[in-house]
mmCIF file of C-alpha atoms in Angstrom:
data_model
loop_
_atom_site.group_PDB
_atom_site.id
_atom_site.type_symbol
_atom_site.label_atom_id
_atom_site.label_comp_id
_atom_site.label_asym_id
_atom_site.label_seq_id
_atom_site.Cartn_x
_atom_site.Cartn_y
_atom_site.Cartn_z
ATOM 1 C CA MET A 1 82.157 66.706 -99.524
ATOM 2 C CA ILE A 2 78.403 65.701 -99.313
ATOM 3 C CA ARG A 3 76.105 67.821 -97.083
ATOM 4 C CA PHE A 4 73.549 65.985 -95.179
ATOM 5 C CA GLN A 5 70.483 68.205 -94.523
ATOM 6 C CA SER A 6 68.848 67.879 -91.029
ATOM 7 C CA GLY A 7 65.207 67.854 -90.788
ATOM 8 C CA PHE A 8 62.087 65.682 -90.429
ATOM 9 C CA THR A 9 60.925 63.324 -93.108
ATOM 10 C CA LEU A 10 57.343 62.859 -93.872
ATOM 11 C CA LEU A 11 57.035 59.738 -91.958
ATOM 12 C CA GLU A 12 58.681 61.183 -88.840
ATOM 13 C CA THR A 13 56.188 64.222 -89.030
ATOM 14 C CA VAL A 14 53.170 61.919 -89.369
ATOM 15 C CA VAL A 15 54.484 59.707 -86.363
ATOM 16 C CA ALA A 16 54.904 62.937 -84.095
ATOM 17 C CA LEU A 17 51.577 64.226 -85.010
ATOM 18 C CA ALA A 18 49.982 60.814 -84.181
ATOM 19 C CA VAL A 19 51.456 60.934 -80.804
ATOM 20 C CA ILE A 20 50.447 64.420 -80.055
ATOM 21 C CA LEU A 21 47.046 63.888 -81.189
ATOM 22 C CA ALA A 22 46.672 60.892 -78.954
ATOM 23 C CA ALA A 23 48.087 62.728 -76.024
ATOM 24 C CA VAL A 24 45.302 65.545 -76.442
ATOM 25 C CA VAL A 25 42.329 63.352 -77.803
ATOM 26 C CA GLY A 26 42.474 60.942 -74.831
ATOM 27 C CA PRO A 27 42.205 63.426 -72.029
ATOM 28 C CA VAL A 28 39.601 65.538 -73.928
ATOM 29 C CA SER A 29 37.374 62.375 -74.566
ATOM 30 C CA LEU A 30 37.692 61.713 -70.896
ATOM 31 C CA ILE A 31 36.676 65.048 -69.884
ATOM 32 C CA THR A 32 33.671 65.143 -72.443
ATOM 33 C CA ARG A 33 32.550 61.633 -71.046
ATOM 34 C CA GLY A 34 32.772 62.925 -67.500
ATOM 35 C CA LEU A 35 30.721 65.909 -68.111
ATOM 36 C CA PHE A 36 28.046 63.936 -69.798
ATOM 37 C CA THR A 37 27.894 61.467 -66.744
ATOM 38 C CA PHE A 38 27.798 64.341 -64.271
ATOM 39 C CA SER A 39 24.799 65.688 -66.104
ATOM 40 C CA PHE A 40 23.002 62.423 -66.211
ATOM 41 C CA SER A 41 23.869 61.962 -62.482
ATOM 42 C CA LYS A 42 22.637 65.341 -61.444
ATOM 43 C CA ASN A 43 19.466 64.902 -63.333
ATOM 44 C CA LYS A 44 18.780 61.423 -61.949
ATOM 45 C CA VAL A 45 19.113 62.791 -58.432
ATOM 46 C CA ILE A 46 16.549 65.720 -59.058
ATOM 47 C CA ALA A 47 14.336 63.187 -60.856
ATOM 48 C CA SER A 48 14.381 60.866 -57.658
ATOM 49 C CA ASN A 49 13.718 63.669 -55.339
ATOM 50 C CA LEU A 50 10.853 64.831 -57.396
ATOM 51 C CA ALA A 51 9.430 61.272 -57.627
ATOM 52 C CA GLN A 52 9.870 60.911 -53.889
ATOM 53 C CA GLU A 53 7.930 64.158 -53.339
ATOM 54 C CA GLY A 54 4.993 62.921 -55.282
ATOM 55 C CA LEU A 55 4.775 59.970 -53.089
ATOM 56 C CA GLU A 56 4.952 62.047 -49.920
ATOM 57 C CA ILE A 57 2.160 64.428 -51.272
ATOM 58 C CA VAL A 58 -0.240 61.461 -51.675
ATOM 59 C CA ARG A 59 0.846 60.410 -48.307
ATOM 60 C CA LEU A 60 -0.004 63.824 -46.950
ATOM 61 C CA VAL A 61 -3.570 63.602 -48.381
ATOM 62 C CA ARG A 62 -4.071 60.176 -46.814
ATOM 63 C CA GLU A 63 -2.916 61.613 -43.547
ATOM 64 C CA ASN A 64 -5.135 64.644 -43.977
ATOM 65 C CA ASN A 65 -8.107 62.489 -44.399
ATOM 66 C CA VAL A 66 -7.257 60.456 -41.315
ATOM 67 C CA ALA A 67 -6.825 63.728 -39.281
ATOM 68 C CA CYS A 68 -10.177 64.955 -40.667
ATOM 69 C CA ASP A 69 -11.922 61.691 -39.741
ATOM 70 C CA THR A 70 -10.517 62.087 -36.224
ATOM 71 C CA GLN A 71 -11.827 65.504 -36.095
ATOM 72 C CA ASN A 72 -15.267 64.640 -37.316
ATOM 73 C CA GLY A 73 -15.776 61.878 -34.613
ATOM 74 C CA PRO A 74 -17.082 58.629 -35.940
ATOM 75 C CA ALA A 75 -15.387 56.996 -39.132
ATOM 76 C CA THR A 76 -17.262 59.009 -41.679
ATOM 77 C CA TRP A 77 -14.436 60.587 -43.755
ATOM 78 C CA GLN A 78 -12.760 57.916 -45.904
ATOM 79 C CA TRP A 79 -8.882 57.449 -45.561
ATOM 80 C CA ASN A 80 -8.491 57.338 -49.187
ATOM 81 C CA ARG A 81 -10.987 60.205 -50.228
ATOM 82 C CA ASP A 82 -9.817 62.651 -53.023
ATOM 83 C CA PRO A 83 -9.839 66.186 -51.820
ATOM 84 C CA GLU A 84 -11.937 67.107 -54.831
ATOM 85 C CA GLY A 85 -14.410 64.342 -54.001
ATOM 86 C CA GLY A 86 -14.841 60.669 -54.673
ATOM 87 C CA ILE A 87 -12.269 57.942 -53.986
ATOM 88 C CA LEU A 88 -8.502 58.502 -54.466
ATOM 89 C CA THR A 89 -7.870 56.470 -57.548
ATOM 90 C CA ARG A 90 -6.421 58.478 -60.456
ATOM 91 C CA VAL A 91 -4.350 57.588 -63.595
ATOM 92 C CA ARG A 92 -1.834 60.151 -64.729
ATOM 93 C CA ALA A 93 -2.591 62.766 -62.310
ATOM 94 C CA GLY A 94 -0.201 65.588 -61.389
ATOM 95 C CA VAL A 95 0.648 66.846 -58.007
ATOM 96 C CA ASP A 96 1.889 70.097 -56.796
ATOM 97 C CA MET A 97 2.954 71.408 -53.461
ATOM 98 C CA GLU A 98 1.784 74.863 -54.455
ATOM 99 C CA SER A 99 -1.796 73.911 -55.154
ATOM 100 C CA PHE A 100 -4.035 73.431 -52.087
ATOM 101 C CA THR A 101 -7.709 73.161 -51.400
ATOM 102 C CA THR A 102 -9.467 72.930 -48.018
ATOM 103 C CA ILE A 103 -11.529 70.109 -46.433
ATOM 104 C CA SER A 104 -13.982 70.753 -43.970
ATOM 105 C CA CYS A 105 -13.824 68.440 -41.039
ATOM 106 C CA GLY A 106 -16.543 69.296 -38.665
ATOM 107 C CA THR A 107 -15.303 72.255 -36.670
ATOM 108 C CA ALA A 108 -11.673 72.131 -38.233
ATOM 109 C CA ILE A 109 -10.615 73.025 -41.827
ATOM 110 C CA ILE A 110 -7.579 71.358 -43.059
ATOM 111 C CA SER A 111 -5.666 72.597 -46.071
ATOM 112 C CA THR A 112 -4.546 69.620 -48.378
ATOM 113 C CA PRO A 113 -2.645 69.399 -51.573
ATOM 114 C CA ARG A 114 -4.846 69.014 -54.847
ATOM 115 C CA LEU A 115 -4.288 66.053 -57.103
ATOM 116 C CA SER A 116 -6.164 67.231 -59.920
ATOM 117 C CA VAL A 117 -3.262 69.184 -61.664
ATOM 118 C CA SER A 118 -2.598 67.854 -65.151
ATOM 119 C CA CYS A 119 0.662 66.098 -65.425
ATOM 120 C CA SER A 120 0.903 66.644 -69.338
ATOM 121 C CA GLY A 121 3.332 69.589 -69.159
ATOM 122 C CA PRO A 122 6.699 70.286 -67.617
ATOM 123 C CA LEU A 123 7.341 71.057 -64.108
ATOM 124 C CA LEU A 124 8.522 74.620 -63.609
ATOM 125 C CA TYR A 125 11.317 75.658 -61.378
ATOM 126 C CA GLU A 126 11.007 78.806 -59.294
ATOM 127 C CA ASN A 127 13.908 80.262 -57.325
ATOM 128 C CA ASP A 128 12.741 83.059 -54.874
ATOM 129 C CA PRO A 129 15.584 84.173 -52.461
ATOM 130 C CA LEU A 130 12.915 85.743 -50.417
ATOM 131 C CA LEU A 131 11.158 82.599 -49.678
ATOM 132 C CA ASP A 132 14.076 80.081 -49.353
ATOM 133 C CA ASN A 133 17.379 79.494 -50.934
ATOM 134 C CA TYR A 134 16.579 76.193 -52.668
ATOM 135 C CA GLY A 135 13.727 77.010 -55.156
ATOM 136 C CA MET A 136 10.703 74.744 -55.756
ATOM 137 C CA TYR A 137 9.230 72.742 -58.497
ATOM 138 C CA GLY A 138 5.642 73.191 -59.392
ATOM 139 C CA TYR A 139 3.229 74.098 -62.049
ATOM 140 C CA ARG A 140 2.188 77.691 -61.296
ATOM 141 C CA SER A 141 5.046 79.724 -62.273
ATOM 142 C CA GLY A 142 8.824 79.671 -63.057
ATOM 143 C CA ILE A 143 11.228 78.464 -65.580
ATOM 144 C CA GLN A 144 10.157 75.672 -67.727
ATOM 145 C CA THR A 145 12.395 72.385 -66.936
ATOM 146 C CA ALA A 146 12.804 69.086 -68.593
ATOM 147 C CA PHE A 147 11.126 67.218 -66.020
ATOM 148 C CA SER A 148 7.551 66.000 -65.901
ATOM 149 C CA ARG A 149 5.957 64.103 -62.956
ATOM 150 C CA CYS A 150 2.814 61.923 -63.243
ATOM 151 C CA ILE A 151 1.188 60.048 -60.363
ATOM 152 C CA ASP A 152 -0.997 56.911 -60.683
ATOM 153 C CA ILE A 153 -3.020 55.723 -57.804
ATOM 154 C CA THR A 154 -4.794 52.257 -57.971
ATOM 155 C CA SER A 155 -6.467 49.769 -55.808
ATOM 156 C CA PRO A 156 -4.222 46.819 -55.639
ATOM 157 C CA PRO A 157 -5.034 44.003 -57.999
ATOM 158 C CA ASP A 158 -4.832 41.499 -55.229
ATOM 159 C CA ALA A 159 -4.080 41.681 -51.452
ATOM 160 C CA HIS A 160 -0.523 40.921 -51.066
ATOM 161 C CA ASP A 161 -0.877 41.122 -47.274
ATOM 162 C CA SER A 162 -3.290 38.460 -46.392
ATOM 163 C CA ASP A 163 -4.230 40.000 -43.086
ATOM 164 C CA ILE A 164 -5.079 43.397 -44.719
ATOM 165 C CA PRO A 165 -8.089 43.611 -47.104
ATOM 166 C CA ALA A 166 -7.557 44.990 -50.665
ATOM 167 C CA SER A 167 -10.073 48.077 -49.798
ATOM 168 C CA ALA A 168 -7.623 49.267 -47.041
ATOM 169 C CA GLN A 169 -4.668 49.435 -49.557
ATOM 170 C CA MET A 170 -3.736 51.834 -52.390
ATOM 171 C CA ASP A 171 -0.782 51.600 -54.792
ATOM 172 C CA VAL A 172 0.921 54.988 -55.529
ATOM 173 C CA ILE A 173 3.282 54.997 -58.549
ATOM 174 C CA SER A 174 5.182 58.357 -58.905
ATOM 175 C CA THR A 175 6.969 58.678 -62.459
ATOM 176 C CA VAL A 176 9.256 61.412 -63.420
ATOM 177 C CA THR A 177 10.501 61.610 -67.075
ATOM 178 C CA TRP A 178 12.868 63.756 -68.716
ATOM 179 C CA ASN A 179 14.717 63.974 -72.115
ATOM 180 C CA GLU A 180 18.322 64.061 -72.175
ATOM 181 C CA ARG A 181 20.383 64.127 -75.309
ATOM 182 C CA GLY A 182 17.338 62.703 -77.430
ATOM 183 C CA VAL A 183 16.802 59.890 -75.066
ATOM 184 C CA GLU A 184 13.937 59.607 -72.695
ATOM 185 C CA ARG A 185 14.884 58.883 -69.033
ATOM 186 C CA ARG A 186 12.544 57.772 -66.297
ATOM 187 C CA VAL A 187 12.633 57.334 -62.740
ATOM 188 C CA VAL A 188 9.689 55.257 -61.060
ATOM 189 C CA LEU A 189 9.051 54.805 -57.412
ATOM 190 C CA ARG A 190 6.188 52.738 -56.105
ATOM 191 C CA GLU A 191 4.681 52.794 -52.583
ATOM 192 C CA ARG A 192 1.654 50.910 -51.047
ATOM 193 C CA LEU A 193 -0.363 52.991 -48.705
ATOM 194 C CA TYR A 194 -2.641 51.457 -45.909
ATOM 195 C CA ASP A 195 -5.715 52.592 -43.961
ATOM 196 C CA TRP A 196 -3.535 52.662 -40.651
ATOM 197 C CA ARG A 197 -6.201 53.466 -38.479
#
């Protein structure tokens, strides 16, 4: 009588391993892709908020200039004045909500953000639970982040709005860059500000 030995042949073993690997590799690659997408999405939301904050800081400077002009009486304080002096046109300027200067408006003194911070370095993140629960990005102190924010303020090349002269307009471009997995990412927001008095 011939006895047959039960067991797996080499071909059956290879097929079984291929099925097991396909069952494991598929979900692992989906999880890895999902984690990468989550990280990219999180960083893009942070960068978008930082770019929007840059626009709002420049808008605050403009509004402080208008308030200073109102305090001064006649229209002697320009709406597009740089807090450090001169006209508010800059290329590659940094802005920081932690760095303020004061402008003297006759009888009043207004605290306004500085625009002279260099944007060459990364933003720092400071989370002080005694101040708030959210943390702040700035240039003074904190943990170095991957984000860098630069503001460009220029006079528009031409007056897109025919009723408003070009001298009553300024273009503000807020650019936030970061490096993710060796690829430079960028969020750019643009806004046109007007002398609305």
